[in-house]
Short mmCIF file of C-alpha atoms in Angstrom, two decimals:
data_model
loop_
_atom_site.label_atom_id
_atom_site.label_comp_id
_atom_site.label_asym_id
_atom_site.label_seq_id
_atom_site.Cartn_x
_atom_site.Cartn_y
_atom_site.Cartn_z
CA UNK A 116 -39.92 25.25 6.97
CA UNK A 117 -39.15 28.57 5.33
CA UNK A 118 -39.33 29.12 1.56
CA UNK A 119 -35.79 30.49 1.64
CA UNK A 120 -33.16 27.99 0.47
CA UNK A 121 -30.93 28.52 3.53
CA UNK A 122 -32.91 29.74 6.54
CA UNK A 123 -30.91 31.19 9.44
CA UNK A 124 -31.24 30.87 13.17
CA UNK A 125 -30.27 34.01 15.09
CA UNK A 126 -29.97 34.23 18.86
CA UNK A 127 -28.78 36.95 21.20
CA UNK A 128 -26.01 36.14 23.66
CA UNK A 129 -24.30 37.97 26.46
CA UNK A 130 -20.57 38.53 26.05
CA UNK A 131 -19.99 35.81 28.64
CA UNK A 132 -22.18 33.31 26.75
CA UNK A 133 -20.40 34.18 23.50
CA UNK A 134 -16.99 33.62 25.11
CA UNK A 135 -18.13 30.28 26.53
CA UNK A 136 -19.37 29.07 23.16
CA UNK A 137 -16.15 30.19 21.45
CA UNK A 138 -14.11 28.33 24.06
CA UNK A 139 -16.16 25.13 23.64
CA UNK A 140 -15.97 25.34 19.82
CA UNK A 141 -12.19 25.61 19.86
CA UNK A 142 -10.80 25.89 16.34
CA UNK A 143 -14.09 24.77 14.79
CA UNK A 144 -16.20 27.51 13.14
CA UNK A 145 -19.04 28.54 15.49
CA UNK A 146 -21.76 27.75 12.96
CA UNK A 147 -20.39 24.23 12.46
CA UNK A 148 -20.07 23.71 16.21
CA UNK A 149 -23.64 24.88 16.85
CA UNK A 150 -25.10 22.83 13.98
CA UNK A 151 -23.36 19.66 15.16
CA UNK A 152 -24.41 20.26 18.76
CA UNK A 153 -28.03 20.99 17.91
CA UNK A 154 -28.51 18.37 15.24
CA UNK A 155 -26.10 15.69 16.46
CA UNK A 156 -24.53 15.48 13.00
CA UNK A 157 -20.86 15.51 13.90
CA UNK A 158 -20.12 12.72 11.42
CA UNK A 159 -22.02 14.15 8.46
CA UNK A 160 -20.41 16.80 6.29
CA UNK A 161 -22.39 19.48 4.53
CA UNK A 162 -21.76 20.30 0.90
CA UNK A 163 -19.75 23.45 0.33
CA UNK A 164 -21.88 26.29 -1.05
CA UNK A 165 -21.77 26.64 -4.81
CA UNK A 166 -20.39 30.00 -5.80
CA UNK A 167 -21.24 31.47 -9.15
CA UNK A 168 -18.27 32.26 -11.36
CA UNK A 169 -18.40 35.79 -12.64
CA UNK A 170 -17.30 36.41 -16.18
CA UNK A 171 -15.29 39.48 -16.98
CA UNK A 172 -16.27 39.87 -20.62
CA UNK A 173 -14.11 42.94 -21.05
CA UNK A 174 -11.04 40.94 -20.02
CA UNK A 175 -11.95 38.12 -22.41
CA UNK A 176 -12.47 40.63 -25.20
CA UNK A 177 -9.08 42.28 -24.55
CA UNK A 178 -7.42 38.86 -24.48
CA UNK A 179 -9.03 37.92 -27.78
CA UNK A 180 -7.92 41.23 -29.32
CA UNK A 181 -4.37 40.68 -28.04
CA UNK A 182 -4.37 37.17 -29.46
CA UNK A 183 -5.33 38.54 -32.87
CA UNK A 184 -2.80 41.37 -32.93
CA UNK A 185 0.08 39.79 -30.99
CA UNK A 186 3.58 39.92 -32.44
CA UNK A 187 3.93 36.28 -31.48
CA UNK A 188 0.88 35.37 -33.54
CA UNK A 189 2.17 37.44 -36.47
CA UNK A 190 5.56 35.71 -36.25
CA UNK A 191 3.76 32.37 -36.24
CA UNK A 192 1.77 33.40 -39.33
CA UNK A 193 5.01 34.43 -41.06
CA UNK A 194 6.61 31.07 -40.20
CA UNK A 195 3.62 29.17 -41.58
CA UNK A 196 3.65 31.27 -44.76
CA UNK A 197 7.42 30.82 -45.11
CA UNK A 198 7.20 27.06 -44.81
CA UNK A 199 4.28 26.94 -47.23
CA UNK A 200 5.98 29.00 -49.96
CA UNK A 201 9.44 27.48 -49.40
CA UNK A 202 11.21 30.68 -48.28
CA UNK A 203 11.83 29.22 -44.81
CA UNK A 204 13.80 25.99 -44.59
CA UNK A 205 11.79 23.40 -42.71
CA UNK A 206 11.36 19.75 -41.93
CA UNK A 207 8.41 17.44 -41.39
CA UNK A 208 8.89 17.79 -37.62
CA UNK A 209 8.76 21.60 -37.76
CA UNK A 210 5.69 21.52 -39.99
CA UNK A 211 3.94 19.15 -37.56
CA UNK A 212 4.79 21.43 -34.63
CA UNK A 213 3.46 24.45 -36.51
CA UNK A 214 0.21 22.55 -37.17
CA UNK A 215 -0.04 21.68 -33.47
CA UNK A 216 0.48 25.34 -32.51
CA UNK A 217 -2.16 26.42 -35.03
CA UNK A 218 -4.62 23.94 -33.53
CA UNK A 219 -3.86 25.23 -30.01
CA UNK A 220 -4.41 28.86 -31.08
CA UNK A 221 -7.69 27.91 -32.77
CA UNK A 222 -8.85 26.12 -29.62
CA UNK A 223 -7.97 29.16 -27.48
CA UNK A 224 -9.95 31.38 -29.83
CA UNK A 225 -12.94 29.00 -29.76
CA UNK A 226 -12.88 28.89 -25.94
CA UNK A 227 -12.70 32.68 -25.70
CA UNK A 228 -15.52 33.14 -28.19
CA UNK A 229 -17.61 30.61 -26.29
CA UNK A 230 -16.87 32.44 -23.01
CA UNK A 231 -18.04 35.65 -24.66
CA UNK A 232 -21.25 33.88 -25.67
CA UNK A 233 -20.66 33.92 -29.42
CA UNK A 234 -19.38 30.51 -30.57
CA UNK A 235 -20.88 30.99 -34.07
CA UNK A 236 -18.40 33.74 -35.01
CA UNK A 237 -15.45 31.33 -34.80
CA UNK A 238 -14.36 30.15 -38.25
#
């Protein structure tokens, strides 16, 4: 067996042979049809190939910058400050919701920092 993880079998066909194989395969992909025919494995399913997820660090960085400078985040900070110093009327329910939002924002920041490969910078 080859050292390659996924060796390939290549054969040359005439246009007529190709058309015949396509007709016999029907809606099934040709590679699947050929594998099942050659190996008699119609009942066994192969694992789907694992595709690497690419990370767009620039996009994560922009998102993190937007999170830090967003008007929404600033309005949230103002609301928290207003409830803390008593200038904004509040209730226990509102304070609990503000704490929940703060926890969500912190989690988003941690996840973004982790995605950027720098979880230590998160305070």
